[in-house]
Amino acid sequence: MKKWLFLTMLLTVTGLALLALCSPDEFRASRAAGRVVLDRQGRVLRHVPDEQGLRSLKAGEEEIPDRLRFAFLSAEDQRFYHHPGVDPLAIVRAALGNLRKMKVHSGASTITQQLVRQEWARKPGLAGKIEEGFRALQLELRMSKREILHHYLNLAPMGNQMKGVKLSAQMYFGKELQDLSHAECATLASLPKAPGRLNPRGSHTVELLERRNWVLSRMQEDGFLSEKECRSEKSRPLEIRRDPFPFHAPHFVNQVLEDDPDATCLQSTLDLDIQRNLERTLLAHRERLAKREARQCAALVLDNRNSTLLALAGSREYGDIDLGFNDATLAYRSPGSTLKPFLYALALEKGISAAQVLDDTSRSYRADRTEYQPGNADRKSKGAVRMRDALANSFNLSAVSLLQDIGVKEFLALLEDLQLAAPERDNSEHYGLGLAIGNMEVRLLDLAAAYATLARGGEFREIQYKAGEGRALRVLSEGACYLITDILSDPAARALGFDGLLELPFSLAWKTGSSNGFRDSWIVGYTPEYTVAAWVGNFDGKMTAGLYGAEGAGPIMADIFRSLYSGSTPGLFKRPNGITELTLCTHSGKLPGEHCERRSRELFLVGQEPDDVCQFHRESAGQHRLPARFASWVEERSRRMPLSPYSLKEASGAGSLPSIAYPFDGDHFILDENLARKGLRLRAELEEPLASVAWYDNGRLIAECSSPWNCSWLPTRGRHRIALVGPNHRGEEITVFVE
């Protein structure tokens, strides 16, 4: 009888093996259930379930301790190393036991068969059981026993929508696999038998405890535990954690999953410690911002080495409150003055030095058949200002004037290289000169990447969610970036507009921005190591109560930097080759003369140093004699301040050709009551002073004017040829229409 039983089993196993060799299906047990996102240190940020609602976390072979393997072998398959995938002895033993009890009391599935069941859905009945055996034999022929056990431990059902030992160890015990006790290993090995009924977080804990102790006894029988160890492990209480699945950095994780939709286990660049500090910082400013009618804020931290994201929060709190599910780091909004550093960097590359005097004066510009009249935030013009002061204090008028000289197309091309503007969507005619002060919408994420480019010395890198260098593109020179950084980190230069704001115990380059109506408050700051960007506003577009960038987002950025450098200080920006330093007249940006009372140092790209002496100060009376183009500003300032120290250079007999600054050729005006009463202001523009100019309307003299060469004109309906003529009978003529 025994002989025939042995031959039958041998023929069955041989037949199954031959059939298994013909099976074309491939095994994919390395596939995880769902997706998982980790921080840079391997800490779980989120488990994303698969379509069946299951989660898993793959463990490497080296992570799984022998005691855990022994626990599962004792619980599920003691003869694992002695059968070919199907255990005939177990089948016979189970069949006899079930016959004695007249019901299905125990099964005979090996670990290999259970692994097959996790990968392929089994058909019902005997046919399904036979197919399962075929596939089990196939696996045994294609894999080693250690590989099969490893895959099984990663896919075993563990209850609470979890698969695999690594995730269940973290969720049930808060431990990594190497730290599990024998009792905890036995608890995990108890679950595949009935993961629903033996749920560690369920109500059948007594039954689970009995099953655990049974597994420990089997481990002793199999020689994996001594009698003393077994008693000790059985005495341990069943301590199960009930923490929910991790849900850290939700906006960041959403972006990671979108960035790499195919990865199942994605180790990101985020640092969970920095992330927690950032989130605490945003919450700490809730009451302060609410008093100024700002209900939302967002911030992020970049590692400047390769633009990797270390932390990101797209709202104050992720949830329904104040539309917190929205992600402000991905929202296109008006950036205000935060684009100015890139305009000034481009100017440096075009040969305009940081000491260049710019025109911060009120004037009108022709923009697509309309009139564009920018203004400074305080509604005051500053006259002649050096580039350093204009950028550091974020003057609008000088930025627009500079963009007029450089060209909107060239500036827009730089913004495209920085991926702040999309070439297929944006065009220079659409934005015009308003581009200098932020009429193009950008994302906080992209803005941070652009500023990190300045910190790196002109190499642009796209935002990285995973470790890696990414592609580098040089968009600006090291020298230009260094000079912009020097300006943005110069507290003396920004004293006019930001005196006393955002004081930190270390040097920091930063720039603010505010959109129209104070809907958006921005700030971006950087050190050699980090770039921090922050935004304050409302997702529904409502205005804040006059929050500027430095007031709204500034304190958030400052607190984040304090936490980043709580035990250290930032490094210093390395001065590249090709930078020189000179002492200049503070007002004119030229080499100081004997009457220049205020002097300051300035940095230059080699070849851009001034070689002429200041012409603003030719006497010791403290007067600043400005070029003729500042005539209107000098007049306006003199009306406000009778003792103003500003005046124009002496008028000459000939001078340069005068031009008409306003109105523009082809302008149309409506003769309403206001225009009929007050008239229209005709404004001249001269490079060199003239003793006087004459204004004509259709050949009729309107007025003769000395500095500032402007006059008022009372128009009548019709077509008018307006002429401006200097002493040499040369000038300019335009045509305007009054209706």
XYZ file of C-alpha atoms in Angstrom:
739
model
C 0.000 0.000 0.000
C 2.752 2.454 0.977
C 4.622 1.566 -2.224
C 1.631 2.403 -4.431
C 0.992 5.651 -2.492
C 4.616 6.699 -3.039
C 4.490 5.911 -6.777
C 1.204 7.812 -7.141
C 2.668 10.886 -5.422
C 5.824 10.671 -7.538
C 3.881 10.454 -10.810
C 1.632 13.348 -9.724
C 4.557 15.601 -8.898
C 6.351 14.645 -12.137
C 3.273 15.343 -14.223
C 2.674 18.674 -12.577
C 6.296 19.651 -13.126
C 6.094 18.830 -16.847
C 2.926 20.857 -17.215
C 4.456 23.738 -15.285
C 7.316 23.930 -17.747
C 4.792 24.694 -20.467
C 3.213 27.612 -18.573
C 3.894 30.889 -20.421
C 2.832 33.227 -17.624
C 5.391 35.446 -15.921
C 5.498 36.097 -12.222
C 5.577 39.716 -11.067
C 5.728 39.380 -7.294
C 8.123 42.314 -6.959
C 5.166 44.551 -7.739
C 3.935 46.448 -4.692
C 0.313 47.019 -3.791
C -0.367 50.718 -4.199
C 2.346 53.351 -4.138
C 4.490 54.782 -1.380
C 6.334 58.100 -1.166
C 9.314 58.383 1.196
C 11.343 61.346 2.370
C 15.085 61.588 1.687
C 15.836 59.457 4.785
C 13.340 56.739 3.907
C 10.567 57.892 6.239
C 7.083 57.274 4.877
C 5.183 60.360 3.751
C 2.146 58.594 2.311
C 0.873 55.168 1.299
C -1.350 55.427 -1.746
C -3.614 52.361 -2.055
C -4.044 50.480 -5.308
C -7.357 50.002 -7.118
C -8.294 47.339 -4.562
C -7.550 49.647 -1.652
C -4.400 47.720 -0.644
C -1.087 49.147 0.549
C 2.364 47.628 0.868
C 5.988 48.556 1.372
C 8.620 46.328 -0.174
C 11.366 45.007 2.104
C 14.771 44.080 0.759
C 16.143 40.639 1.584
C 18.755 42.142 3.861
C 16.042 43.893 5.897
C 14.227 40.692 6.874
C 15.683 39.024 9.996
C 15.880 35.235 10.254
C 13.558 35.147 13.262
C 10.775 36.584 11.097
C 11.395 34.010 8.367
C 11.377 31.231 10.981
C 8.079 32.484 12.433
C 6.328 32.315 9.056
C 7.805 28.914 8.205
C 6.625 27.484 11.531
C 3.177 29.006 11.124
C 2.529 28.336 7.444
C 4.857 25.753 5.917
C 7.175 23.652 8.097
C 8.255 21.515 5.139
C 8.950 24.539 2.901
C 12.519 23.458 2.110
C 11.518 19.844 1.467
C 8.727 20.047 -1.139
C 8.712 21.191 -4.796
C 5.974 23.784 -4.349
C 3.131 21.385 -3.620
C 3.366 19.205 -0.484
C 1.736 15.794 -1.104
C 2.192 14.751 2.522
C 0.385 17.866 3.699
C -2.391 17.185 1.205
C -2.873 13.645 2.483
C -2.668 14.776 6.110
C -5.245 17.525 5.527
C -7.544 15.174 3.604
C -7.503 12.576 6.360
C -8.088 15.210 9.016
C -11.011 16.703 7.143
C -12.545 13.233 6.620
C -12.337 12.508 10.314
C -14.087 15.780 11.201
C -16.465 15.539 8.207
C -15.720 19.167 7.291
C -12.902 21.321 5.914
C -10.834 21.908 9.033
C -7.380 22.617 7.629
C -5.764 23.275 4.293
C -2.557 22.095 2.718
C -1.402 25.186 0.811
C 2.316 25.739 0.841
C 3.916 29.191 1.022
C 4.587 28.862 -2.700
C 0.905 28.214 -3.380
C -0.098 31.162 -1.196
C 2.278 33.342 -3.172
C 0.664 32.146 -6.405
C -2.720 33.042 -4.956
C -1.543 36.634 -4.348
C -0.503 37.008 -7.969
C -3.204 35.141 -9.891
C -6.886 34.904 -9.115
C -7.757 31.217 -8.606
C -10.646 29.562 -10.361
C -13.207 27.942 -8.077
C -13.262 24.232 -7.372
C -10.850 21.439 -8.191
C -9.741 22.967 -11.504
C -8.572 26.113 -9.725
C -6.671 24.074 -7.151
C -4.920 22.087 -9.894
C -3.944 25.286 -11.765
C -2.604 26.740 -8.517
C -0.410 23.655 -8.145
C 0.894 24.027 -11.701
C 1.906 27.602 -11.074
C 3.509 26.754 -7.738
C 5.677 24.126 -9.414
C 6.567 26.652 -12.071
C 7.774 29.130 -9.475
C 9.859 26.495 -7.731
C 11.550 25.686 -11.033
C 12.282 29.337 -11.795
C 13.170 30.695 -8.355
C 15.192 29.718 -5.348
C 13.473 28.961 -2.056
C 14.905 32.153 -0.558
C 13.467 34.247 -3.413
C 10.031 32.659 -3.030
C 9.990 33.280 0.717
C 11.141 36.862 0.186
C 8.337 37.566 -2.288
C 5.803 35.923 -0.021
C 6.799 38.048 2.965
C 6.302 41.152 0.814
C 2.846 40.097 -0.384
C 1.284 38.159 2.502
C -2.127 39.552 3.557
C -1.751 41.308 6.913
C -5.149 42.912 7.527
C -6.292 46.532 7.460
C -5.758 46.749 3.677
C -2.046 45.929 4.053
C 0.226 43.465 2.347
C 3.699 42.476 3.404
C 5.630 42.426 6.661
C 7.451 45.766 6.389
C 4.416 48.008 6.324
C 2.522 45.934 8.882
C 5.509 46.066 11.279
C 5.545 49.856 11.021
C 1.803 50.268 11.421
C 1.181 47.662 14.155
C 4.366 48.085 16.197
C 5.995 51.309 14.985
C 9.191 49.379 14.271
C 11.446 48.359 11.440
C 11.759 44.636 10.773
C 15.179 44.274 12.390
C 13.793 45.622 15.667
C 10.932 43.123 16.046
C 10.922 40.700 18.957
C 10.193 36.995 18.484
C 6.694 37.566 19.867
C 6.056 40.383 17.382
C 7.359 38.199 14.534
C 4.984 35.451 15.651
C 2.105 37.940 15.746
C 2.741 38.938 12.135
C 3.055 35.290 11.135
C -0.357 34.649 12.695
C -2.208 37.025 10.402
C -2.199 35.408 6.912
C -4.319 32.512 8.204
C -7.269 34.887 8.812
C -6.279 38.551 8.383
C -9.861 39.755 8.846
C -10.786 37.752 11.920
C -7.361 38.116 13.564
C -7.166 41.855 12.838
C -4.760 43.269 15.492
C -6.909 46.391 15.709
C -10.129 44.406 15.907
C -12.048 42.795 18.753
C -10.570 39.262 18.594
C -7.340 40.017 20.427
C -7.679 36.943 22.655
C -7.855 34.697 19.613
C -4.882 36.533 18.062
C -2.904 36.075 21.276
C -3.667 32.335 21.257
C -2.570 32.080 17.635
C 0.656 34.013 18.391
C 1.512 31.682 21.287
C 0.773 28.669 19.100
C 3.258 29.990 16.520
C 5.843 30.469 19.273
C 5.331 26.865 20.345
C 5.830 25.683 16.771
C 9.031 27.768 16.592
C 10.264 25.945 19.709
C 9.345 22.563 18.195
C 11.219 23.442 15.005
C 14.294 24.425 16.971
C 14.112 28.148 16.331
C 13.504 28.993 20.014
C 14.626 27.448 23.276
C 12.061 26.493 25.901
C 13.138 29.435 28.066
C 12.915 31.894 25.150
C 9.493 30.578 24.234
C 8.135 31.083 27.766
C 9.602 34.572 27.908
C 8.129 35.588 24.547
C 4.691 34.183 25.448
C 4.639 36.385 28.546
C 4.877 39.574 26.472
C 1.647 41.568 26.239
C 0.065 42.145 22.847
C 0.791 45.880 22.270
C -0.640 47.171 19.011
C -0.422 50.756 17.743
C -3.543 52.329 16.303
C -1.947 55.211 14.421
C -3.460 56.067 11.026
C -1.481 55.725 7.840
C 1.108 58.536 7.443
C -0.118 61.611 5.614
C 2.757 64.089 5.611
C 3.461 67.011 3.250
C 0.235 66.449 1.261
C 0.767 69.127 -1.396
C 4.333 67.978 -1.956
C 3.325 64.326 -2.247
C 0.594 65.222 -4.730
C 3.220 66.911 -6.883
C 5.602 63.953 -6.576
C 2.931 61.487 -7.671
C 2.080 63.722 -10.630
C 5.745 64.138 -11.533
C 6.397 60.364 -11.635
C 3.084 58.553 -12.189
C 4.663 55.125 -12.794
C 6.892 54.677 -9.735
C 5.520 52.407 -6.992
C 8.098 53.254 -4.324
C 9.426 56.766 -4.701
C 12.126 58.153 -2.431
C 11.771 61.913 -2.651
C 14.050 64.826 -1.782
C 11.844 66.121 1.036
C 13.310 66.388 4.535
C 10.494 65.613 6.974
C 12.143 67.569 9.802
C 12.391 70.728 7.672
C 8.835 70.115 6.448
C 7.453 69.970 9.991
C 9.224 73.205 10.921
C 7.837 74.889 7.812
C 4.282 73.769 8.581
C 4.580 74.960 12.193
C 5.831 78.317 10.937
C 2.820 78.817 8.662
C 0.410 77.972 11.486
C 2.211 80.344 13.855
C 1.432 83.303 11.569
C -2.292 82.559 11.240
C -3.547 85.179 13.714
C -1.116 87.862 12.545
C -2.224 87.484 8.944
C -5.931 87.216 9.802
C -5.785 90.712 11.316
C -4.762 91.970 7.870
C -7.490 89.948 6.110
C -5.101 87.328 4.698
C -6.364 83.805 5.337
C -3.846 81.733 3.423
C -0.110 81.351 3.011
C 2.341 78.956 1.401
C 6.086 78.372 1.428
C 8.808 76.088 0.153
C 12.509 75.384 0.699
C 14.984 74.470 -2.052
C 18.447 72.979 -1.780
C 20.445 75.296 -4.027
C 22.937 72.662 -5.134
C 20.497 71.146 -7.618
C 17.088 72.751 -6.940
C 15.796 69.775 -4.957
C 12.695 70.405 -2.861
C 13.339 70.007 0.858
C 9.933 71.196 2.074
C 6.704 72.515 0.595
C 3.297 73.522 1.917
C 0.763 74.820 -0.597
C -1.557 76.218 2.069
C -1.603 76.966 5.776
C -3.482 73.714 6.470
C -4.466 70.964 4.055
C -8.255 70.735 4.269
C -11.570 72.464 3.724
C -10.818 75.501 5.888
C -10.128 78.571 3.735
C -9.901 76.369 0.606
C -6.804 74.690 2.016
C -6.839 71.833 -0.499
C -5.592 74.362 -3.089
C -1.856 74.469 -3.712
C -0.568 78.039 -3.896
C 2.883 76.911 -5.035
C 1.326 75.806 -8.350
C -1.092 78.727 -8.762
C -0.365 81.373 -11.416
C -0.551 84.774 -9.731
C 0.856 88.257 -10.249
C 4.388 88.328 -8.751
C 4.720 92.095 -8.308
C 8.339 93.220 -8.087
C 9.891 89.778 -7.680
C 10.893 89.722 -11.371
C 13.035 92.855 -11.066
C 16.317 91.132 -10.076
C 16.314 89.298 -13.410
C 15.749 92.545 -15.306
C 18.691 94.144 -13.531
C 20.859 91.052 -14.083
C 20.109 91.341 -17.798
C 21.031 95.036 -17.667
C 24.417 94.151 -16.168
C 24.986 91.672 -18.975
C 24.128 94.454 -21.450
C 26.885 96.670 -20.049
C 24.886 98.830 -17.610
C 26.791 98.975 -14.330
C 25.388 98.807 -10.801
C 26.434 102.459 -10.373
C 24.499 103.648 -13.427
C 22.109 106.515 -12.687
C 18.572 105.595 -13.724
C 15.552 107.820 -14.248
C 13.016 107.349 -11.494
C 10.690 110.046 -12.792
C 7.006 110.180 -13.664
C 6.386 109.819 -17.368
C 3.970 108.300 -19.838
C 4.686 105.462 -22.253
C 2.890 104.471 -25.421
C 1.640 100.918 -25.018
C -0.463 99.308 -27.749
C -2.395 102.508 -28.564
C -2.913 103.199 -24.872
C -1.069 105.310 -22.371
C 0.899 103.561 -19.640
C 1.748 105.612 -16.551
C 3.534 103.560 -13.887
C 4.100 104.779 -10.371
C 6.138 103.878 -7.300
C 4.481 102.167 -4.351
C 4.616 105.369 -2.282
C 3.421 107.425 -5.305
C 6.607 109.508 -5.196
C 9.343 109.659 -7.829
C 12.972 109.572 -6.690
C 14.695 111.373 -9.549
C 18.237 110.234 -10.302
C 18.952 106.916 -8.559
C 21.766 104.428 -8.924
C 20.874 100.948 -10.097
C 21.862 99.519 -6.697
C 19.394 101.758 -4.881
C 16.659 101.287 -7.484
C 16.713 97.491 -7.169
C 17.311 97.299 -3.431
C 14.358 99.609 -2.740
C 12.202 98.184 -5.541
C 11.452 101.468 -7.300
C 8.960 100.917 -10.118
C 9.630 103.987 -12.260
C 13.320 103.256 -12.718
C 12.599 99.578 -13.495
C 10.137 100.505 -16.246
C 12.574 103.059 -17.653
C 15.317 100.432 -17.666
C 13.083 97.912 -19.448
C 12.278 100.556 -22.064
C 16.017 100.827 -22.785
C 16.757 97.071 -22.758
C 13.685 95.856 -24.630
C 10.731 93.762 -23.556
C 11.541 90.936 -25.984
C 15.009 90.402 -24.560
C 13.712 90.384 -20.994
C 10.933 87.975 -21.891
C 13.495 85.662 -23.529
C 15.400 85.508 -20.230
C 12.199 84.738 -18.325
C 11.518 81.931 -20.808
C 14.989 80.479 -20.138
C 14.153 80.584 -16.417
C 10.844 78.827 -17.202
C 8.897 81.714 -15.714
C 7.263 82.448 -19.059
C 5.967 79.895 -21.558
C 7.058 80.706 -25.144
C 3.917 79.235 -26.674
C 1.651 81.349 -24.481
C 3.440 84.608 -23.689
C 4.512 87.460 -25.946
C 6.157 90.818 -25.436
C 3.334 92.825 -26.993
C 0.869 91.349 -24.542
C 2.866 92.344 -21.457
C 4.694 95.466 -22.594
C 6.603 97.564 -20.081
C 4.384 96.327 -17.248
C 6.521 93.185 -17.315
C 9.076 95.093 -15.216
C 6.688 95.297 -12.279
C 5.010 91.920 -12.506
C 2.020 91.940 -14.856
C 2.881 88.362 -15.903
C 1.496 85.590 -13.707
C 3.996 83.063 -12.337
C 4.046 80.152 -9.886
C 5.796 80.298 -6.522
C 7.538 77.019 -7.356
C 9.006 78.417 -10.583
C 9.946 81.696 -8.917
C 11.959 79.822 -6.296
C 13.807 77.878 -9.011
C 14.666 81.153 -10.759
C 16.104 82.671 -7.561
C 18.087 79.496 -6.895
C 19.657 80.215 -10.290
C 20.995 83.496 -8.881
C 22.317 81.651 -5.830
C 24.138 79.141 -8.077
C 25.739 81.829 -10.183
C 23.537 81.673 -13.262
C 22.944 77.942 -13.845
C 19.248 77.133 -14.101
C 17.981 73.732 -12.966
C 14.431 72.494 -12.955
C 12.816 71.595 -9.639
C 13.825 68.085 -8.547
C 11.529 65.788 -6.553
C 13.979 62.869 -6.549
C 17.701 62.753 -5.878
C 19.746 63.686 -8.937
C 21.506 66.551 -10.578
C 19.057 67.341 -13.361
C 19.941 69.280 -16.498
C 21.843 72.548 -16.012
C 21.419 75.495 -18.385
C 23.517 78.626 -18.072
C 21.233 81.632 -18.459
C 23.242 84.358 -16.686
C 26.917 85.001 -15.977
C 28.441 84.347 -12.563
C 29.504 87.973 -12.314
C 26.031 89.397 -12.967
C 24.462 87.003 -10.443
C 27.054 87.892 -7.825
C 26.382 91.624 -8.227
C 22.595 91.094 -7.964
C 23.118 88.973 -4.852
C 25.341 91.672 -3.371
C 22.622 94.281 -3.961
C 19.800 92.127 -2.563
C 21.802 91.408 0.586
C 22.915 95.027 1.150
C 20.955 96.496 4.106
C 22.412 99.969 3.525
C 21.180 100.049 -0.067
C 17.573 99.151 0.848
C 17.371 101.572 3.760
C 15.068 103.934 1.798
C 12.298 101.370 1.372
C 12.880 98.556 3.869
C 14.784 100.068 6.768
C 14.628 97.825 9.841
C 12.514 95.091 8.201
C 13.434 91.398 8.351
C 16.566 91.775 10.411
C 18.369 88.450 10.784
C 21.611 87.553 12.549
C 23.200 86.610 9.226
C 23.435 87.915 5.673
C 20.566 87.055 3.373
C 19.652 88.091 -0.173
C 15.912 88.715 -0.545
C 13.331 90.426 -2.713
C 9.661 91.137 -2.129
C 6.661 91.611 -4.376
C 3.073 92.838 -4.025
C 0.356 92.525 -6.665
C -2.286 95.109 -7.513
C -4.811 95.582 -4.742
C -2.510 93.773 -2.298
C -3.992 90.430 -3.325
C -0.607 88.720 -3.238
C 2.293 89.213 -0.859
C 5.525 87.543 -2.013
C 9.075 87.158 -0.835
C 12.001 85.021 -1.986
C 15.287 84.849 -0.107
C 18.443 82.830 -0.554
C 21.779 81.936 0.978
C 24.449 79.796 -0.710
C 22.680 76.707 0.679
C 18.938 77.377 0.542
C 16.256 79.309 -1.294
C 13.030 80.019 0.609
C 9.920 81.383 -1.124
C 6.707 82.406 0.637
C 3.313 83.740 -0.436
C 0.430 85.293 1.508
C -3.068 86.048 0.206
C -6.509 84.537 -0.307
C -7.477 81.725 -2.654
C -10.753 83.437 -3.501
C -8.885 86.493 -4.810
C -10.018 88.904 -2.095
C -7.689 91.769 -1.260
C -5.683 91.834 1.942
C -5.643 94.907 4.169
C -2.668 96.556 2.472
C -0.141 93.772 3.046
C 3.143 94.399 1.272
C 5.532 91.526 0.599
C 7.871 92.423 3.440
C 4.993 92.718 5.906
C 2.976 89.684 4.835
C 5.303 86.957 3.603
C 8.547 88.433 4.968
C 8.246 87.270 8.602
C 7.369 83.750 7.420
C 10.511 83.550 5.310
C 12.627 84.945 8.145
C 11.317 82.342 10.608
C 11.978 79.521 8.160
C 15.570 80.668 7.712
C 16.000 80.884 11.493
C 14.941 77.250 11.794
C 17.212 76.199 8.918
C 20.214 77.796 10.627
C 19.227 77.214 14.255
C 22.602 75.661 15.011
C 24.746 77.128 12.257
C 25.274 80.121 10.003
C 25.076 80.401 6.201
C 28.162 80.200 4.065
C 29.431 83.176 2.104
C 28.818 83.733 -1.580
C 32.130 83.244 -3.364
C 33.171 86.253 -5.407
C 33.938 85.063 -8.956
C 36.793 86.283 -11.088
C 36.138 89.385 -13.144
C 34.735 91.568 -10.327
C 36.354 94.854 -9.346
C 35.556 97.361 -6.605
C 35.774 101.160 -6.640
C 34.840 104.064 -4.376
C 32.381 106.415 -6.120
C 30.213 109.442 -5.557
C 27.069 108.067 -3.925
C 24.747 110.290 -5.979
C 26.210 110.202 -9.477
C 27.878 106.781 -9.566
C 31.004 108.409 -11.023
C 34.530 108.800 -9.719
C 34.303 111.306 -6.849
C 35.423 114.897 -7.318
C 36.654 117.263 -4.630
C 33.102 118.426 -3.791
C 31.495 114.965 -3.510
C 30.646 114.696 0.176
C 29.077 111.220 0.170
C 31.057 108.317 -1.175
C 30.401 104.596 -1.246
C 31.889 101.436 -2.643
C 30.516 99.720 -5.723
C 31.231 96.445 -7.505
C 31.665 96.163 -11.270
C 32.102 93.582 -13.934
C 35.560 94.104 -15.362
C 35.331 96.622 -18.180
C 32.265 98.427 -16.817
C 34.087 100.673 -14.339
C 33.427 104.417 -14.819
C 36.403 106.524 -15.888
C 34.825 109.992 -15.714
C 34.523 112.288 -12.690
C 31.229 113.296 -11.093
C 29.505 116.279 -12.719
C 26.742 116.534 -10.095
C 28.933 118.377 -7.600
C 31.071 121.224 -8.923
C 30.896 123.445 -5.856
C 30.867 122.997 -2.101
C 27.326 124.314 -1.544
C 25.825 120.809 -1.328
C 23.899 121.194 -4.592
C 23.249 118.248 -6.913
C 23.194 119.500 -10.493
C 21.281 116.975 -12.595
C 21.091 116.445 -16.376
C 18.284 118.121 -18.300
C 16.123 114.988 -18.485
C 15.352 115.434 -14.764
C 13.963 118.949 -15.285
C 10.306 118.082 -14.585
C 11.274 116.142 -11.472
C 13.425 118.997 -10.160
C 10.556 121.442 -10.717
C 8.057 119.176 -8.984
C 10.374 118.592 -6.032
C 11.149 122.292 -5.727
C 7.411 123.042 -5.409
C 7.171 120.557 -2.540
C 10.495 121.475 -0.950
C 11.580 125.101 -1.535
C 15.035 124.313 -0.131
C 15.555 121.298 -2.386
C 19.265 120.638 -3.034
C 18.599 119.589 -6.629
C 19.030 121.824 -9.638
C 19.858 121.468 -13.335
C 23.106 121.981 -15.114
C 23.494 125.468 -16.531
C 21.555 126.115 -19.739
C 23.553 126.443 -22.918
C 22.787 128.319 -26.047
C 22.286 125.373 -28.364
C 22.081 122.097 -26.494
C 20.589 118.981 -28.041
C 17.491 118.423 -30.142
C 14.379 118.712 -27.925
C 11.744 115.972 -28.180
C 8.104 115.742 -27.112
C 7.639 113.359 -24.165
C 3.867 113.846 -24.038
C 1.377 113.627 -25.758
C 2.197 110.895 -28.251
C 1.881 111.160 -31.998
C -1.633 110.071 -33.050
C -3.220 110.460 -29.603
C -6.969 111.105 -29.456
C -8.555 113.205 -26.680
C -12.146 113.923 -25.659
C -12.806 117.589 -24.972
C -14.734 117.182 -21.722
C -15.282 119.798 -19.047
C -12.103 118.879 -17.183
C -9.865 119.116 -20.267
C -11.492 122.405 -21.356
C -10.866 123.919 -17.918
C -7.409 122.576 -16.976
C -5.940 122.031 -20.418
C -3.389 119.425 -21.460
C 0.142 119.338 -20.101
C 2.734 119.365 -22.900
C 5.995 117.814 -21.704
C 9.417 118.138 -23.279
C 12.440 115.865 -23.002
C 16.007 117.131 -23.394
C 19.373 115.467 -22.991
C 21.203 118.795 -22.609
C 19.686 122.008 -21.177
C 18.435 124.827 -23.413
C 17.832 128.424 -22.504
C 14.252 128.132 -23.785
C 11.957 126.261 -26.163
C 8.813 127.256 -28.055
C 5.574 125.242 -28.358
C 3.347 125.677 -31.442
C -0.195 124.549 -32.321
C -0.807 124.467 -36.096
C 1.924 127.075 -36.489
C 0.523 129.364 -33.757
C 2.795 130.021 -30.770
C 1.417 128.521 -27.553
C 4.234 129.510 -25.190
C 7.951 130.004 -24.802
C 9.308 128.073 -21.812
C 12.527 127.785 -19.909
C 13.368 124.814 -17.686
C 11.595 122.436 -17.311
C 10.327 123.378 -20.811
C 6.755 122.170 -20.201
C 3.538 124.143 -20.672
C -0.272 123.836 -20.497
C -2.368 123.957 -23.670
C -6.098 124.606 -23.932
C -7.143 122.504 -26.944
C -10.073 122.920 -29.322
C -11.806 120.249 -31.350
C -10.025 119.194 -34.498
C -6.666 118.058 -35.801
C -3.607 119.711 -34.246
C 0.042 119.749 -35.293
C 2.002 120.268 -32.065
C 5.605 121.401 -32.563
C 8.463 121.833 -30.068
C 11.324 124.031 -31.312
C 14.635 124.992 -29.731
C 16.766 128.155 -30.202
C 18.388 126.638 -33.253
C 14.931 126.217 -34.874
C 15.186 122.454 -34.634
C 12.785 120.200 -32.808
C 9.969 117.683 -33.179
C 6.378 117.709 -34.457
C 3.453 115.376 -33.703
C -0.244 115.211 -34.633
C -3.056 114.812 -32.073
C -6.852 114.769 -32.435
C -9.411 116.365 -30.132
C -13.050 115.292 -30.372
